[in-house]
Amino acid sequence: MSALHLKKGSTSHSAYNLRPTFSDVAERHTIAVLVENEPGVLARVIGLFSGRGYNIESLTVAEVDHTGHLSRITIVTTGTPQVIEQIKAQLGRIVSVRDVHDLTVEGRAVERELAMLKVVGAGDKRVEALRLADIFRANVVDSTLNSFVFEITGAPEKIDAFADLMRPLGLAEIARTGVAALLRGD
Amino acid sequence: MLNEKTHVANGAKQMTREMTGAKMVVQALKDQGVDTVFGYPGGAVLPIYDEIFLQNDIRHILVRHEQGAVHAAEGYARSTGKPGVVLVTSGPGATNAVTGLTDALLDSIPIVVLTGQVPTFMIGSDAFQEADTVGITRPCTKHNWLVKDTDRLAATIHEGFHVATSGRPGPVLIDIPKDVQFATGTYTGPKAITSHYQPRLKGDMEEITELVAAIEKAKRPVFYTGGGVINSGPGASQLLRELVDATGFPITSTLMGLGAYPASGKHWLGMLGMHGLYEANMAMHDCDLMINIGARFDDRITGRIDAFSPKSKKAHIDIDPSSINKVIRVDIPIVGDVGHVLEDILKIWKSRGRKTNAEAVAKWNAQIDEWRKVKCLTYKPSEKTIKPQYALERLEALTKGRDRYICTEVGQHQMWAAQFLGFEDPNRWMTSGGLGTMGYGFPASIGVQMAHPEALVINVAGEASWLMNMQEMGTAIQYRLPVKQFILNNERLGMVRQWQELLHGERYSQSWSEALPDFVKLAEAFGAKGILCKDPADLDDAIMEMLEYDGPVIFDCLVEKHENCFPMIPSGKAHNEMLLGDAETQGVIQAGGAVLV
């Protein structure tokens, strides 16, 4: 865990936020879950969300510590503060979950998502797409005479904005990874 | 896979032997101190059954249906505090165990279920008796494993016992493919295992101190205790008794927690909740300090949430952080094991001078005595028919003081048993609380009797529930288990009928028991004793006959058919809106409450 530069999380000790202010307003939270990379562990996490009726806006997962067999799952979810607290507590009681961090609460987090967008078109639209891609610092990773595949990295909002701009210019297909996130600072 | 390094650390020297996977299973169970396994053989577990045949340390109890095996293991676990163990085959063996697993999950009962699986090279091929057992049981176990490597098998079984019994207990399942059972691998002993799963036991001292301060000031306090006290072990019940008696605060309990504080205790209010006692529910509603110890604010307890105990400060002690603030927002949350936390509460409270607001508490207890005068369990006696409440009163009177264990099925009889039987000690009461599984009680009584061969084990049943696992009569006979099946037979699905009366315009859809067997003949067909009783005047003699018979008995007690279970908090109502009798029942449940269960 130390290799990941995560502070000891609130959830591994007493301080689940057990005295939350119970507002009815839904909030968006980014939660990082460190799990043992064993078969079915993703199914446990996803099954928890579907079984208890929680939302998943995005979910990314990959092994981050090969020797320790640990994977990091980043989940973006929405819910009232009470629901968010329940999600964290329920995640924490899964036996293969080692640690749960609410990045939205624990500090400012950098959130990044990668997307690939295929834009099909010719003439002015094609030129305009390329110009906007440059403004958004998107890379061209594939090109034909009448199509581009752009690769863009950024906060989800930036990717939303870019996709909105590409739509009238011939956006044919989009693939997004979902959010990966880390706390800022040390 | 778990981290090899941490898992087998320094275990290389200790107890490592080469053996087959099947032998490993038996060896691991022995090393875990298992003396009894409930199970049913089949193709995918034959190697393990072969190993069971070759040894004498572990007794295998052949049930008649895998659901019965799991409930029996639950009964064993709840009456001993030790984990129950189940061994069943792949496919239907595993799927039949699902209800029992879910039951154990909801009631936090430690059981370890071993299932056979088709060989690893056939997994995914829709092989004969193949089911995705870990997939099916993932949401109904605390944790489960598919073991694909014989070298990992022993460590996984030991880890399974650790997970089932640590923290909030629960069921685990280990799925073992047949080729893993045949293959040879290295056995790892239990001491070589270091698990990452280590729930914390000690509560936060600041929160505990805040609770002690609240105890010192409280004017209208109440202890609200649950199954967590039982699960924490007999020591926790002892500490609870000490705390209750030292403070003089009244105490109520959920269905799951009965026996932690003795029913004969001075401060006992009786069970609370939907069919709880008037004084218990009123105390919950009007208290100014609620101390929840190992209960989880279940919907059977809270009634209407926005009207739940509106004036109280609430403290909640639970080993599972997800139980806290799940349903009811609490003011003093304490995550920890009940026994550990109670010890700290007592220590701090004593060191601060054992203070309570005695004057106010005396006034509060006087108020509670006023509520007791309502005598909410009063029923209309009859000389012609046996009232179910009367049957239980007589059962209580004639078995009180004996070394007695009570199981129940689910329904009206279960609530009456909770109301009319007194539990003096923990681990004496086995009932399906969270899941409400009809068919639980009979196999559970078999598990209890296995663990306590000399004790009096009674299953208070309804005829409909009892029929759901009646095949276990064969098990009772085979192992000479003198379990007493006390069936309150009203020829109805009593609780369903009661709800149809209250909610569905007395349209009794499918809620009567047609074509019932002759229970006396049924008992005789199995080789047990059958007793029929329908006259209140004969009841005592009949119960004595049941108690004196050395063997299993089916007691067919024909009771009043249309008796309703009171008190009752109707769905969607608050604790202070209880119904006490039939006269009050018309039109009480409104549209909002009707959608609730």
mmCIF file of C-alpha atoms in Angstrom, chain A residues 10-20 22 29 31-33 44-45 48-49 52 54 75 77 80-102 106, chain B residues 142 168 197 199 316 318-327 333 335:
data_model
loop_
_atom_site.group_PDB
_atom_site.id
_atom_site.type_symbol
_atom_site.label_atom_id
_atom_site.label_comp_id
_atom_site.label_asym_id
_atom_site.label_seq_id
_atom_site.Cartn_x
_atom_site.Cartn_y
_atom_site.Cartn_z
ATOM 1 C CA SER A 10 -10.462 6.632 7.073
ATOM 2 C CA THR A 11 -12.171 3.360 6.410
ATOM 3 C CA SER A 12 -9.470 1.110 7.736
ATOM 4 C CA HIS A 13 -9.883 2.554 11.195
ATOM 5 C CA SER A 14 -12.596 4.066 13.286
ATOM 6 C CA ALA A 15 -13.259 7.179 11.398
ATOM 7 C CA TYR A 16 -15.861 6.268 8.918
ATOM 8 C CA ASN A 17 -17.594 9.524 8.805
ATOM 9 C CA LEU A 18 -20.138 8.282 11.285
ATOM 10 C CA ARG A 19 -21.582 11.668 12.054
ATOM 11 C CA PRO A 20 -22.533 12.897 8.651
ATOM 12 C CA PHE A 22 -27.786 14.145 6.377
ATOM 13 C CA HIS A 29 -18.158 11.262 -5.188
ATOM 14 C CA ILE A 31 -14.108 6.537 -4.480
ATOM 15 C CA ALA A 32 -10.856 4.615 -4.760
ATOM 16 C CA VAL A 33 -11.017 0.999 -3.624
ATOM 17 C CA ARG A 44 -18.380 -8.459 -5.683
ATOM 18 C CA VAL A 45 -18.037 -4.706 -6.030
ATOM 19 C CA LEU A 48 -22.899 -4.607 -4.204
ATOM 20 C CA PHE A 49 -23.918 -1.593 -6.280
ATOM 21 C CA ARG A 52 -28.340 -2.371 -3.074
ATOM 22 C CA TYR A 54 -26.570 2.393 -5.873
ATOM 23 C CA ILE A 75 -15.733 4.421 -8.897
ATOM 24 C CA THR A 77 -21.025 7.473 -7.933
ATOM 25 C CA THR A 80 -27.196 11.586 -0.838
ATOM 26 C CA PRO A 81 -24.545 11.839 1.893
ATOM 27 C CA GLN A 82 -26.224 8.965 3.748
ATOM 28 C CA VAL A 83 -26.077 6.753 0.657
ATOM 29 C CA ILE A 84 -22.435 7.682 0.009
ATOM 30 C CA GLU A 85 -21.558 6.748 3.600
ATOM 31 C CA GLN A 86 -23.378 3.437 3.186
ATOM 32 C CA ILE A 87 -21.551 2.728 -0.087
ATOM 33 C CA LYS A 88 -18.213 3.237 1.612
ATOM 34 C CA ALA A 89 -19.162 1.147 4.636
ATOM 35 C CA GLN A 90 -20.554 -1.635 2.460
ATOM 36 C CA LEU A 91 -17.421 -1.617 0.297
ATOM 37 C CA GLY A 92 -15.329 -1.753 3.445
ATOM 38 C CA ARG A 93 -16.976 -4.959 4.629
ATOM 39 C CA ILE A 94 -16.195 -6.927 1.461
ATOM 40 C CA VAL A 95 -13.531 -9.358 2.626
ATOM 41 C CA SER A 96 -11.248 -8.827 -0.383
ATOM 42 C CA VAL A 97 -11.360 -5.035 -0.053
ATOM 43 C CA ARG A 98 -8.252 -3.729 1.670
ATOM 44 C CA ASP A 99 -8.979 -0.036 1.780
ATOM 45 C CA VAL A 100 -11.596 2.511 0.740
ATOM 46 C CA HIS A 101 -10.850 6.161 0.079
ATOM 47 C CA ASP A 102 -13.398 8.849 -0.664
ATOM 48 C CA GLU A 106 -10.249 13.373 1.727
ATOM 49 C CA LYS B 142 -19.991 -13.228 3.629
ATOM 50 C CA ARG B 168 -19.721 -9.825 12.152
ATOM 51 C CA TYR B 197 -9.250 -9.723 7.375
ATOM 52 C CA PRO B 199 -12.044 -6.351 11.972
ATOM 53 C CA HIS B 316 -25.271 2.414 18.572
ATOM 54 C CA ASP B 318 -22.044 -2.548 16.315
ATOM 55 C CA ILE B 319 -19.060 -4.434 14.951
ATOM 56 C CA ASP B 320 -20.200 -3.727 11.391
ATOM 57 C CA PRO B 321 -19.719 -0.055 10.421
ATOM 58 C CA SER B 322 -22.316 -0.423 7.656
ATOM 59 C CA SER B 323 -25.024 -1.036 10.253
ATOM 60 C CA ILE B 324 -24.475 2.399 11.720
ATOM 61 C CA ASN B 325 -26.542 5.200 10.189
ATOM 62 C CA LYS B 326 -27.961 2.781 7.633
ATOM 63 C CA VAL B 327 -31.550 3.225 8.711
ATOM 64 C CA PRO B 333 -21.680 5.664 16.963
ATOM 65 C CA VAL B 335 -17.772 0.464 16.059
#
